[in-house]
Coordinates of C-alpha atoms (C1' of nucleotides) in Angstrom, one line a residue:
Chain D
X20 CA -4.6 10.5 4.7
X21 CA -6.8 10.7 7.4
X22 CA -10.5 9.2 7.4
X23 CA -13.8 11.3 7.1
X24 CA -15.9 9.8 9.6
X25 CA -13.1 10.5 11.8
X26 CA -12.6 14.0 11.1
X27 CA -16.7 14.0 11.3
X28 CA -16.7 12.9 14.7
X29 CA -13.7 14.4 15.9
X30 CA -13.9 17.8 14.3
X31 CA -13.0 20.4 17.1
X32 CA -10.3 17.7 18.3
X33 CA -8.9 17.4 14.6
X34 CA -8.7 21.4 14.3
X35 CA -7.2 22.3 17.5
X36 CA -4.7 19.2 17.4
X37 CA -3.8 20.2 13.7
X38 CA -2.5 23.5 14.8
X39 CA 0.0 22.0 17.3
X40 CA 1.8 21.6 13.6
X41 CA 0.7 24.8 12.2
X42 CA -2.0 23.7 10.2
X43 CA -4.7 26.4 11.0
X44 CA -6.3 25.7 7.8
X45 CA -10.0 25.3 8.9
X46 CA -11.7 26.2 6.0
X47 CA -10.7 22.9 4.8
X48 CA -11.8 20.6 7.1
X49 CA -15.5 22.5 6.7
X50 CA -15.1 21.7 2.9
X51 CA -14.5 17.9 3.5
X52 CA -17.4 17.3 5.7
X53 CA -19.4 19.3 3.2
X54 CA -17.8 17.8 0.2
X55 CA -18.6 14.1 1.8
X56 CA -22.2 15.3 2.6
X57 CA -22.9 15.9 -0.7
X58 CA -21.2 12.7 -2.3
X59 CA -23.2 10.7 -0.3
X60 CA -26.7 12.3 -1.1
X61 CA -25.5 11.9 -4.9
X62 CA -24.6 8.6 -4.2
X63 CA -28.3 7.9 -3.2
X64 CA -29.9 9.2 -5.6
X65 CA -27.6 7.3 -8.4
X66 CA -27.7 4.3 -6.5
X67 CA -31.6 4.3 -6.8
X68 CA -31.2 5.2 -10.2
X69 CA -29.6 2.6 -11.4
X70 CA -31.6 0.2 -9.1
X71 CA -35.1 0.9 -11.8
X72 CA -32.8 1.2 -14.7
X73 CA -31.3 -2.2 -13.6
X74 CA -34.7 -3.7 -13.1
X75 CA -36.4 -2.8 -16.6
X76 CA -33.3 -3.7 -18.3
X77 CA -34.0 -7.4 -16.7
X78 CA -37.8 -7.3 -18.1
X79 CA -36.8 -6.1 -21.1
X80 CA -34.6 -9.1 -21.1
X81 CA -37.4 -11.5 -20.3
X82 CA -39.5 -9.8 -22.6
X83 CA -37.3 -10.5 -25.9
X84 CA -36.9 -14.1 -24.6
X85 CA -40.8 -14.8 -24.5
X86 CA -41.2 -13.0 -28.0
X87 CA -43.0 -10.1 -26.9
X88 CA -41.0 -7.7 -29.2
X89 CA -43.6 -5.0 -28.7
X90 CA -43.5 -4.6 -25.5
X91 CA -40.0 -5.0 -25.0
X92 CA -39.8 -1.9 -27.7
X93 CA -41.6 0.1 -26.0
X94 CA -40.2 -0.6 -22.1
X95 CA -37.0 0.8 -24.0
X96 CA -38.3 4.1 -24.6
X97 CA -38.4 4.6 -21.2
X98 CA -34.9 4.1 -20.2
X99 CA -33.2 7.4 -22.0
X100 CA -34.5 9.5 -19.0
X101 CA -32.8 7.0 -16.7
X102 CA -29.8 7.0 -18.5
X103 CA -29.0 10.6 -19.0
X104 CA -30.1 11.4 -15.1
X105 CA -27.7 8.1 -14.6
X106 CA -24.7 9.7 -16.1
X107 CA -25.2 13.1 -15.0
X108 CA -25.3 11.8 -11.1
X109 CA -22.4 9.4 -11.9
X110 CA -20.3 12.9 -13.6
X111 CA -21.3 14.4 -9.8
X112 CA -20.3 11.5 -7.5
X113 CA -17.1 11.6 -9.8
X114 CA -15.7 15.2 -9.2
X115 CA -17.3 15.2 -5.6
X116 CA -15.2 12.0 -4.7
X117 CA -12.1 13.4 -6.7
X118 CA -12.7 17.0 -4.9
X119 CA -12.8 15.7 -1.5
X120 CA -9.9 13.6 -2.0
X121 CA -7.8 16.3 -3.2
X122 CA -8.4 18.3 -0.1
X123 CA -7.8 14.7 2.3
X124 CA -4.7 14.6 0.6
X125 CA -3.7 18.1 1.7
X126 CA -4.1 17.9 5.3
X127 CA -1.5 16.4 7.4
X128 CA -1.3 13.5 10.3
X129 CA -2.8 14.5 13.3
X130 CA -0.2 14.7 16.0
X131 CA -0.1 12.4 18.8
X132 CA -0.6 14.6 22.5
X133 CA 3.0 14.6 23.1
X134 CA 3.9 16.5 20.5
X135 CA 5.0 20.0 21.4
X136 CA 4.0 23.2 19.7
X137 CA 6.7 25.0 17.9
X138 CA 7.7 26.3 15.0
X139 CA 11.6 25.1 14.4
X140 CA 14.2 22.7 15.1
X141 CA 14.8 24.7 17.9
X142 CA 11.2 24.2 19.8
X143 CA 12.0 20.0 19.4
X144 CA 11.5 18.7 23.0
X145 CA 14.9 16.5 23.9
X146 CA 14.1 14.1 26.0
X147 CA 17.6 11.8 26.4
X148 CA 21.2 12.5 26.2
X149 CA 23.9 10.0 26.9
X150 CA 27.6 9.8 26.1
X151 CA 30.6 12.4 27.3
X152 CA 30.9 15.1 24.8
X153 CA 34.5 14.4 23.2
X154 CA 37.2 17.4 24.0
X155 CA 39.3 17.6 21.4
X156 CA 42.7 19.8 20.3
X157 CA 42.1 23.2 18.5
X158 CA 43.5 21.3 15.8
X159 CA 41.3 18.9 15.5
X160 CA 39.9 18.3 11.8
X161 CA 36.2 18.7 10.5
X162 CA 35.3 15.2 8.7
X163 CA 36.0 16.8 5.3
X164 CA 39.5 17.6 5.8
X165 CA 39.8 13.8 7.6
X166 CA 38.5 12.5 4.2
X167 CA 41.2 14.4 2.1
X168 CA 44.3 13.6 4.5
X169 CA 43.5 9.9 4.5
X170 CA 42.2 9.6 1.3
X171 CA 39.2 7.9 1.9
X172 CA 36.4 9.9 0.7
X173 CA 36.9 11.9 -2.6
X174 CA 34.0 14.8 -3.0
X175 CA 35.7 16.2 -5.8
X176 CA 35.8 13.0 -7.9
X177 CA 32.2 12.8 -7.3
X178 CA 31.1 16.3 -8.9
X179 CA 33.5 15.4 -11.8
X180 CA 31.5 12.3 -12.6
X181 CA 28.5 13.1 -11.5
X182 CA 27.9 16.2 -9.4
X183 CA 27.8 17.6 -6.1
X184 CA 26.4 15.2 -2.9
X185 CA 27.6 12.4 -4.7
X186 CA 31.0 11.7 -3.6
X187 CA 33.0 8.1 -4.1
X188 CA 34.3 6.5 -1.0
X189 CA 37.9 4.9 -1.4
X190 CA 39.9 2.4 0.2
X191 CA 39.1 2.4 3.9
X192 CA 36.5 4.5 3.5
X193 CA 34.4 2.5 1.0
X194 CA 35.3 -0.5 3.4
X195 CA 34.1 1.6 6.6
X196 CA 30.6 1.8 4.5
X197 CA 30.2 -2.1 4.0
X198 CA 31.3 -2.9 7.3
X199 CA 28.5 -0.5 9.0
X200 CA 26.1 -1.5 6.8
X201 CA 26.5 -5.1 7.3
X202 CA 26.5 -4.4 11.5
X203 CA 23.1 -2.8 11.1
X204 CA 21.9 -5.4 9.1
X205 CA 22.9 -7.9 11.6
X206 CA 21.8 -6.2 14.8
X207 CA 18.3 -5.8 13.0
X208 CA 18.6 -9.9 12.2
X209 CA 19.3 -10.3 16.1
X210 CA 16.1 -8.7 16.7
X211 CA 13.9 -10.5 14.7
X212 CA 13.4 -8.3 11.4
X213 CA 13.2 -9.8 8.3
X214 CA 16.0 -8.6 5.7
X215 CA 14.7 -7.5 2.0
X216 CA 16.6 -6.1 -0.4
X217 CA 14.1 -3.6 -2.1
X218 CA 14.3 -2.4 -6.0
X219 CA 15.9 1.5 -5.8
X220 CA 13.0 2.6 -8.1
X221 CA 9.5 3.3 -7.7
X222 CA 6.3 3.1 -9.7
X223 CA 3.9 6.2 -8.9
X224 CA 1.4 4.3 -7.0
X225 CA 3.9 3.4 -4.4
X226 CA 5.0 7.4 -3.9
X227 CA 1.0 7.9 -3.2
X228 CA 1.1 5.1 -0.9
X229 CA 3.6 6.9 1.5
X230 CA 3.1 9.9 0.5
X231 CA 6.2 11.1 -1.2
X232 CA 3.8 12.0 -3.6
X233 CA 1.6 14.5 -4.8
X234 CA 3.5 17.5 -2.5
X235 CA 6.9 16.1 -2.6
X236 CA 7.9 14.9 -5.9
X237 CA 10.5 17.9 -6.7
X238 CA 12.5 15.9 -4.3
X239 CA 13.0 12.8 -5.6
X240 CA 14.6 12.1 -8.9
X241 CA 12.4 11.0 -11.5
X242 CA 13.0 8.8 -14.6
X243 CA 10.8 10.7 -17.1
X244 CA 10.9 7.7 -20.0
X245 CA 9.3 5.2 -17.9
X246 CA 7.6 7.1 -15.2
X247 CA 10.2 6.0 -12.1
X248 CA 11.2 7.3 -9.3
X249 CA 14.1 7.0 -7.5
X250 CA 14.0 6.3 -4.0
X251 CA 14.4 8.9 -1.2
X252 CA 14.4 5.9 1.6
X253 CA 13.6 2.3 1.9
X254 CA 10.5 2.8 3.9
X255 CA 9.1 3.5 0.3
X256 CA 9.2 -0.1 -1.6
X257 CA 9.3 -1.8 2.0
X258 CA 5.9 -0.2 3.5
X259 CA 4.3 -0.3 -0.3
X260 CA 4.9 -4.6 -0.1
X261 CA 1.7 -4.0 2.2
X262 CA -0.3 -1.7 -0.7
X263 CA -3.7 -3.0 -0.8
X264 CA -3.7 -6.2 1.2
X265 CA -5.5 -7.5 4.1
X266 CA -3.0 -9.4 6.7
X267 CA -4.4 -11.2 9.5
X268 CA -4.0 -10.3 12.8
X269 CA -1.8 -12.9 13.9
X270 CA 1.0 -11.6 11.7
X271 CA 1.4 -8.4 13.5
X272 CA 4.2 -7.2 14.7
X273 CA 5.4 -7.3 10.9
X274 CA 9.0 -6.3 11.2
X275 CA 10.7 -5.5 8.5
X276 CA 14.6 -4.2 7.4
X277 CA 16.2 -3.1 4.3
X278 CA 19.7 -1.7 3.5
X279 CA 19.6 0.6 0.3
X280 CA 21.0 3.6 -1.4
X281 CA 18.7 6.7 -0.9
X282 CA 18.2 9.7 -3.5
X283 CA 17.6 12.8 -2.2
X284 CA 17.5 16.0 -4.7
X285 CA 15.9 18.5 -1.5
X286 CA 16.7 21.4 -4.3
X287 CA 17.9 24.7 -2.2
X288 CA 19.7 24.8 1.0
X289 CA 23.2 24.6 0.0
X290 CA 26.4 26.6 2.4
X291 CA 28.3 25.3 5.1
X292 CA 25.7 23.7 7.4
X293 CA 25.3 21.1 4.2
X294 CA 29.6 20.6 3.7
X295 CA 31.3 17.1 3.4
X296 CA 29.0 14.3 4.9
X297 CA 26.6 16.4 6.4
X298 CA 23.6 16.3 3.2
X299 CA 24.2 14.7 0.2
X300 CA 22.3 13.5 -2.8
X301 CA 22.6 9.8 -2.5
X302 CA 23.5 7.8 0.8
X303 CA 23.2 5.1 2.3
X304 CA 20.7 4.2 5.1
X305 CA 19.8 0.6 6.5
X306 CA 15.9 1.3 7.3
X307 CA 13.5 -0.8 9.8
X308 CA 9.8 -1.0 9.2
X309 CA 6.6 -1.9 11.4
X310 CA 3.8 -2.8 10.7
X311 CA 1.8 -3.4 14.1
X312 CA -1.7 -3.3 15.7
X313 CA -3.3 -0.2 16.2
X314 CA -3.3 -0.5 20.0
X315 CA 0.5 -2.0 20.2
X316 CA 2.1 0.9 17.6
X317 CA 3.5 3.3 20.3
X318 CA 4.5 0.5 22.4
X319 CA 6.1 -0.3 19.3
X320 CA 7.4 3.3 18.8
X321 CA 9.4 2.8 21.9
X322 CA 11.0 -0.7 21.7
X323 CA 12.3 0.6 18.0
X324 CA 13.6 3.8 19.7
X325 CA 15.3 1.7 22.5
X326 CA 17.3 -0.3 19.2
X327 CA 18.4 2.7 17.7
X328 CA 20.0 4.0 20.8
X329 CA 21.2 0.4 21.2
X330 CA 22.9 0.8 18.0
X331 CA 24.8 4.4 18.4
X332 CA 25.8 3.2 21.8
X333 CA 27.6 0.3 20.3
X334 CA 29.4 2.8 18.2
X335 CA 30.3 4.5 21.4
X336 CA 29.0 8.1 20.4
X337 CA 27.4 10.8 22.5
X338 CA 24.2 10.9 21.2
X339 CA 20.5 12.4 22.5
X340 CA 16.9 11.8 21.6
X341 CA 14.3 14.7 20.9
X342 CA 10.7 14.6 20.1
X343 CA 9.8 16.8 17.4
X344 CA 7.8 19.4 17.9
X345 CA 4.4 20.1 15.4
X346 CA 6.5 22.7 12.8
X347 CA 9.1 20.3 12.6
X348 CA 7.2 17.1 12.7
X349 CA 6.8 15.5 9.1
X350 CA 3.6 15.5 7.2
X351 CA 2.8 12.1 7.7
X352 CA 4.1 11.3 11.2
X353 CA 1.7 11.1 14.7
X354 CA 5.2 11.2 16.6
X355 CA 8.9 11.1 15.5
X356 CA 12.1 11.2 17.6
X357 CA 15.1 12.4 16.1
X358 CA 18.4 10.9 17.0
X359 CA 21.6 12.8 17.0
X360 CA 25.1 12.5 17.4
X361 CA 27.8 14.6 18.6
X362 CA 29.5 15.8 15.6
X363 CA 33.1 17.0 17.6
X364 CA 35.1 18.8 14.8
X365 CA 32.4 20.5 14.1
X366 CA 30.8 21.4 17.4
X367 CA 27.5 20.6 16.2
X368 CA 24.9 17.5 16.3
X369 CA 23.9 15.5 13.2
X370 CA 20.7 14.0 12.9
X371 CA 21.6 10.6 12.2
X372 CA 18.0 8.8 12.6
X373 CA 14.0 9.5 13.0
X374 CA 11.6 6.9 14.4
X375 CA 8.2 7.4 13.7
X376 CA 4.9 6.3 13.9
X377 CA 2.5 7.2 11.4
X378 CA -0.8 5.7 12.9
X379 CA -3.2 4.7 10.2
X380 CA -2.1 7.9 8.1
X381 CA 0.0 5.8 5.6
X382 CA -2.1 2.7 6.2
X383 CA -5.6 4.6 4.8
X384 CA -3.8 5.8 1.8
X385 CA -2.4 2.6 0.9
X386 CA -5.7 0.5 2.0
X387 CA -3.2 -1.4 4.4
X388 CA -5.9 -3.3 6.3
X389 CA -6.3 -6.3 9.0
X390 CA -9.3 -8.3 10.5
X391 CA -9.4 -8.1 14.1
X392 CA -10.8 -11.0 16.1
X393 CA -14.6 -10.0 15.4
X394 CA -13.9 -10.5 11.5
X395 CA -14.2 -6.9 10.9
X396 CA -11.6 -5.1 8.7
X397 CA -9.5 -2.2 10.1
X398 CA -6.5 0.1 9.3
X399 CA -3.0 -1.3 10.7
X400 CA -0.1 0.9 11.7
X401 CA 3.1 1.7 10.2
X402 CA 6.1 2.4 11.8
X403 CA 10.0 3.3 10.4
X404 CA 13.2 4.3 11.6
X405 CA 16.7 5.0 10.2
X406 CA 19.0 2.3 11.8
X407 CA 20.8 4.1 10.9
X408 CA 21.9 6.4 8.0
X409 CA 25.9 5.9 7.2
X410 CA 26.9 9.9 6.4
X411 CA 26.6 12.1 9.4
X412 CA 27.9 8.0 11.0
X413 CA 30.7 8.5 9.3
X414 CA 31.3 12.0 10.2
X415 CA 30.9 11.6 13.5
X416 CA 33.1 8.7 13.6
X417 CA 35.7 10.7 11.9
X418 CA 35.9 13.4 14.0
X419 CA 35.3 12.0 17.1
X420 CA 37.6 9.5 17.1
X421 CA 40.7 11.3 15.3
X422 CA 44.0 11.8 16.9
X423 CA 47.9 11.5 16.0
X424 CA 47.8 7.9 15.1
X425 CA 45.1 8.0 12.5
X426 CA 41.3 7.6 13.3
X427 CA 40.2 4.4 15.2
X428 CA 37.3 2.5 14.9
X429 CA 35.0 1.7 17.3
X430 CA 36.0 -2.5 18.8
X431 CA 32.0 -3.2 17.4
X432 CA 33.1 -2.7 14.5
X433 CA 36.6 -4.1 13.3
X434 CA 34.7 -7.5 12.9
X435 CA 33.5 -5.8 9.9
X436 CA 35.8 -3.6 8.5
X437 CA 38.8 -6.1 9.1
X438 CA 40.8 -2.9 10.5
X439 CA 41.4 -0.9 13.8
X440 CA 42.8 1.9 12.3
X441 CA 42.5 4.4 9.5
X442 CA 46.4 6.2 9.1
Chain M
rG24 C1' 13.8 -3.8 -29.6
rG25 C1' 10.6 -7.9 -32.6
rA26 C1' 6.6 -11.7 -32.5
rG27 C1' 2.8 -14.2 -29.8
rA28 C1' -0.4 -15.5 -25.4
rG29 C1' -2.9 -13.8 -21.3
rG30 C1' -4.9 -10.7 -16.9
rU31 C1' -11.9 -13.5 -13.6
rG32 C1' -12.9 -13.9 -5.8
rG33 C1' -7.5 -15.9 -0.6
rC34 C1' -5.8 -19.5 -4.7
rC35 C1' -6.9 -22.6 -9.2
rG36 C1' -10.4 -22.3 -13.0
rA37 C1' -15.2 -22.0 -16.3
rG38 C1' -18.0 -18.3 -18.6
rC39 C1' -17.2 -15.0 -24.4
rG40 C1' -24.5 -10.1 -25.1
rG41 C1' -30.0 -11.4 -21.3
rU42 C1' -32.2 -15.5 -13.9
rU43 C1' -24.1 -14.6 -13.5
rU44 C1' -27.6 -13.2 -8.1
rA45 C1' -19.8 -15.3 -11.5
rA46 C1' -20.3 -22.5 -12.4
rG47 C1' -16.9 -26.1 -10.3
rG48 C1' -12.7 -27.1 -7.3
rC49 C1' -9.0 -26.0 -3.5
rG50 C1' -8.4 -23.4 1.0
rC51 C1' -10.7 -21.4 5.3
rG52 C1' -15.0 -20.9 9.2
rC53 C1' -19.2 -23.3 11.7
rG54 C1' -22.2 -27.7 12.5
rC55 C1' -23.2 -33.1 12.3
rU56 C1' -20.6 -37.7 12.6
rU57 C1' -16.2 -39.9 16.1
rG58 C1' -13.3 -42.2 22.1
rG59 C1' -10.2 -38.5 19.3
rA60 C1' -8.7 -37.4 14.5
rA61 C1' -9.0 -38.2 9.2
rA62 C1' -12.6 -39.1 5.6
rG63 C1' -17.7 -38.1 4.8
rC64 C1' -22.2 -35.1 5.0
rG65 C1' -24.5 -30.3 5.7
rU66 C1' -23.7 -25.1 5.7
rG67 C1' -21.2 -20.6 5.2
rU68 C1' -17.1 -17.8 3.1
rG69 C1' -14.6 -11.0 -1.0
rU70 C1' -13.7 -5.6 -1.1
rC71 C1' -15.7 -0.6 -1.2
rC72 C1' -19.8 2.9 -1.1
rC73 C1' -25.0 4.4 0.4
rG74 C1' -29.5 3.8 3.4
rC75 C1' -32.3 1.6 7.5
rC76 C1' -30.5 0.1 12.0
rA77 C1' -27.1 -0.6 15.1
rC78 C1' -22.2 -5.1 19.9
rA79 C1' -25.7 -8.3 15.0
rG80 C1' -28.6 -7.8 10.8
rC81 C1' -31.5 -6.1 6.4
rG82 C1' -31.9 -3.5 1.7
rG83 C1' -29.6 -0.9 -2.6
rG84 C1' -25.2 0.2 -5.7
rA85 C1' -20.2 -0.5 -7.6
rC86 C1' -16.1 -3.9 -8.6
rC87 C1' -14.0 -9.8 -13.6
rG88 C1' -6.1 -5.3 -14.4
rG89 C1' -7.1 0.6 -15.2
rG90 C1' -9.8 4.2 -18.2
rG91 C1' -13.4 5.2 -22.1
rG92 C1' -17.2 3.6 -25.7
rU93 C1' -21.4 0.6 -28.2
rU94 C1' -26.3 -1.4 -26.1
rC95 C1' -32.6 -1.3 -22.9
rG96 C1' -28.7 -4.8 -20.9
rA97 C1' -21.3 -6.0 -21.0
rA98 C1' -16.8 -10.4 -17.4
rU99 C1' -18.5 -11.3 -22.5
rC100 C1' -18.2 -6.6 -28.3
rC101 C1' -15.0 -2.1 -29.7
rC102 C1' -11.1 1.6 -28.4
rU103 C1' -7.1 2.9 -25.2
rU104 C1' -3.6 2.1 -21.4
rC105 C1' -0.9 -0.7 -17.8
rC106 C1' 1.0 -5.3 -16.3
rU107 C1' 2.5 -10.6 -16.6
rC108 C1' 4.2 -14.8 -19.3
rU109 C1' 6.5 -17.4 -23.7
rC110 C1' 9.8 -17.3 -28.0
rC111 C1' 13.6 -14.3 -30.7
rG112 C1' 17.3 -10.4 -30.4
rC113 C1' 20.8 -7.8 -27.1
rC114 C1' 23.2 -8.4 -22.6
rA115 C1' 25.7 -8.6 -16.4

RNA sequence: GGAGAGGUGGCCGAGCGGUUUAAGGCGCGCGCUUGGAAAGCGUGUGUCCCGCCACAGCGGGACCGGGGGUUCGAAUCCCUUCCUCUCCGCCA
C-alpha cells in the first residue's frame, strides 16, 4: 500500500511511473487525494466536536459533585445537538477512511527506475547468463519420463490420493528433496540468516499484511471452518512476525529463512507448458526474508541476488538473471529478478527463483515500522527471495544431468542425499 | 468437545461510572552526584489522526483485544466477536 502524502506530493511521478506496469488508472489516484481531502476536513470538524461535548460533559461532572442538580440538568439538554452532529461526522470519517482505503488497496507498488516497460515475459530485461547450455542426445528424456523410468517421482499416485500437482516423491526422489532442502538451509545458516520453521496456515490478517489478500485469495486454499489459509510461500508467516511492531534501528539487516511446503491453487492454465515438475499445487521452497533500512534495501536487493546465483552455481546449472519488466512485475514488488535454469530435455528455462524488493509497500500495510536515530518512526523495507524452490530444481537436475548410467548428482550435493547416482 | 479464568502502555501491574490528564513498579533516555562505575536524587518516556507551525515545538481528537450499545460522561455497565491461559476429555 502506498502512502497518501506520498502520492500527494509525488503525483505526476506516481502516475507516469505506475504506467511502466500498465496501471494507467488515473482517475484513481484523483479520487484518493480527494477522498483524503475530505476525511481530513471531517476529521476537523468531529475533532472539535467532540472537544465542547468533552468539556460540558466534565462540568456537568463537577456540577453533580457540588450538588447543583439544576444546573447540571439543564447543561444536559444541550448536549443532544452535539451528540447527533457527533455521530453523523464520526458515520463520515468512517466510510471516507474505509473508501479511501479500498482504492489504496487497489493500486500497485510503484516501480523502481530500472524497471522496463513491457507487457509480457517476453519484454523482461535479462541482465546475466552463466553456465554452458547442456547438448544432449535426441533421446534424451523430459524430467517426467526420468521420474517414471527410475521410479522416483509418481504423479499418478498423487491424483489418486489427492489430485493433480500433488505428486509423492519415492525412494531417491523423496531423498533428493530432503537433501536440497537441507543444503539451502545450510548455505542460508552460512550467511547469517536465522532459520524458523513457520506454521503452513494463515490467519486473514497476515494475507492483508502481504498482500495475498483482498485480490488474490482464489489462489490460495482456504480452510472455510476456521477461517485459514494455506500458505502460497513462506514470506507469508515470516514477513507477518514483523505485523505491527516497531524494531529499532540497530536490528536491521533482519535476515530471515524458512523451509516450508507452499500451496498454490493458480486455478486455469493447465497444458503442456504446466507437465511433470514444471507447476504444481504444493512444493517445496526454502524462502529468505529482509527486513532492512530504507536507504540499504537495494544494496540489500543485490547481495541476496548474488546468494541465489551462489546457490544454482553450486548445483552446476546454466542459469540467467532477468529484471522483470512493469506487466510482468508483481503487484507488490519495486524490483524483482527472476532466476532461471536451463531446463535441457525440454529446451526451455524454468523460473526457479524471484528476489524482490518491495520498498515500504508491504511495510505500510503491515505498520512494520523503525525509529531512526532522530527518534522519529518510519516505514522499513522488506525484501524476499526463493532460495530456491525444489520442482523446476529437480527438473533441471533430471534432465540435465541424465545419461546411460542413471542421473548423477551434482558433488555439492551427495553430502546430503548419501548417493552419487540415481539408476 | 466440556468447565472455568483472563486480555490495561516496551514489560509487570492497579483502577471496576465523573480532575484517569491511566496510579505504582521495572526497563529505557537525559541531567546531577563520582576519579570512574554502581547506588542515590531529579527529570522525561506510547501509537495513530487533525490543525498551527515547521530540522523543534504547541494545541485538539482517538486508542485499555476487535466491533456495537447504555449514559451528559465508559478502561469501568450491557451485547457480540476474537484471542490467551488452567482443568477435564480425546490424541501424535
Amino acid at each position: 500500500m502506498l502512502q497518501v502524502n506520498y502520492i500527494k506530493e509525488n503525483k505526476q511521478e506516481v502516475i507516469e511511473r505506475l504506467a511502466i506496469k500498465n496501471f494507467t488508472d488515473t482517475d484513481i489516484i484523483e479520487k484518493i487525494i480527494l477522498l483524503d481531502n475530505n476525511r481530513k476536513e471531517i476529521q476537523k470538524k468531529l475533532d472539535d466536536n467532540l472537544s465542547e461535548s468533552k468539556s460540558i460533559a466534565k462540568e456537568i461532572g463537577i456540577l453533580f459533585k457540588t450538588g447543583k442538580t439544576g444546573e447540571a440538568n439543564q447543561l444536559k439538554q444541550k448536549t443532544g445537538d452535539l451528540k447527533k452532529l457527533s455521530k453523523e461526522l464520526s458515520e463520515q470519517l468512517d466510510k471516507t477512511s474505509k473508501d479511501l482505503k479500498y482504492l489504496l488497496l487497489e493500486v500497485p507498488n510503484i516501480p523502481h527506475p530500472a524497471v522496463p516497460k513491457g507487457k509480457t515475459e517476453e519484454d523482461n530485461k535479462i541482465v546475466f547468463e552463466e553456465g554452458e547450455l547442456p547438448k544432449l542426445d535426441e533421446v534424451a528424456l523430459p524430467h517426467w519420463e526420468l521420474a517414471k523410468k527410475y521410479d522416483i517421482i509418481n504423479f499418478e499416485l498423487g491424483s489418486k490420493v489427492t489430485g493433480a500437482g500433488f505428486p509423492f516423491y519415492k525412494g531417491k526422489g523423496a531423498r533428493l528433496q530432503r537433501a536440497l532442502i537441507n543444503f539451502f538451509l545450510y548455505e542460508a545458516l552460512k550467511e547469517g540468516y536465522l532459520e524458523y520453521q513457520p506454521p503452513l496456515l494463515i490467519n486473514e490478517a497476515s494475507g492483508y499484511g502481504t498482500g495475498q489478500l483482498p485480490d488474490k485469495d482464489d489462489q490460495m486454499y482456504h480452510i472455510g471452518i476456521d477461517n485459514f489459509y494455506l500458505i502460497p510461500t513462506a514470506e507469508v508467516p515470516i514477513t507477518n512476525i514483523y505485523r505491527d511492531t516497531i524494531i529499532k534501528e540497530g536490528d536491521f539487516p533482519i535476515k530471515n529463512v524458512a523451509y516450508s511446503s507452499c500451496f498454490r491453487r493458480e486455478a486455469g492454465s493447465y497444458g503442456k507448458d504446466v507437465r511433470g515438475l514444471n507447476r504444481l499445487h504444493q512444493f517445496d521452497k526454502v524462502e529468505i526474508v529482509q527486513i532492512q533500512h530504507p536507504e540499504k534495501s537495494y544494496q540489500t536487493l543485490e547481495e541476496m541476488k548474488e546468494y541465489v546465483s551462489s546457490l544454482i552455481r553450486k548445483l552446476e546449472l546454466p542459469f540467467r538473471i532477468s529484471i522483470l519488466c512493469g506487466g510482468d512485475l508483481s503487484f507488490t514488488s519495486a524490483l524483482t529478478y527472476d532466476f532461471e535454469v536451463y531446463s535441457a530435455a525440454q529446451k526451455k528455462w524454468l523460473e526457479v527463483s524471484s528476489v524482490s524488493n518491495f520498498e515500504s509497500f508491504q511495510a505500510n500495510r503491515m505498520k512494520l515500522r523503525f525509529k531512526d536515530k532522530n527518534g522519529k518512526t518510519r516505514l522499513a523495507h522488506t525484501l524476499n527471495g526463493s532460495a530456491l524452490a525444489l520442482p523446476r530444481i529437480v527438473a533441471a537436475l533430471l534432465e540435465n544431468n541424465q545419461s546411460d548410467n542413471g542421473i548423477k548428482i551434482p558433488k555439492v550435493l551427495v553430502d546430503y542425499t548419501g548417493f552419487e547416482l540415481i539408476s
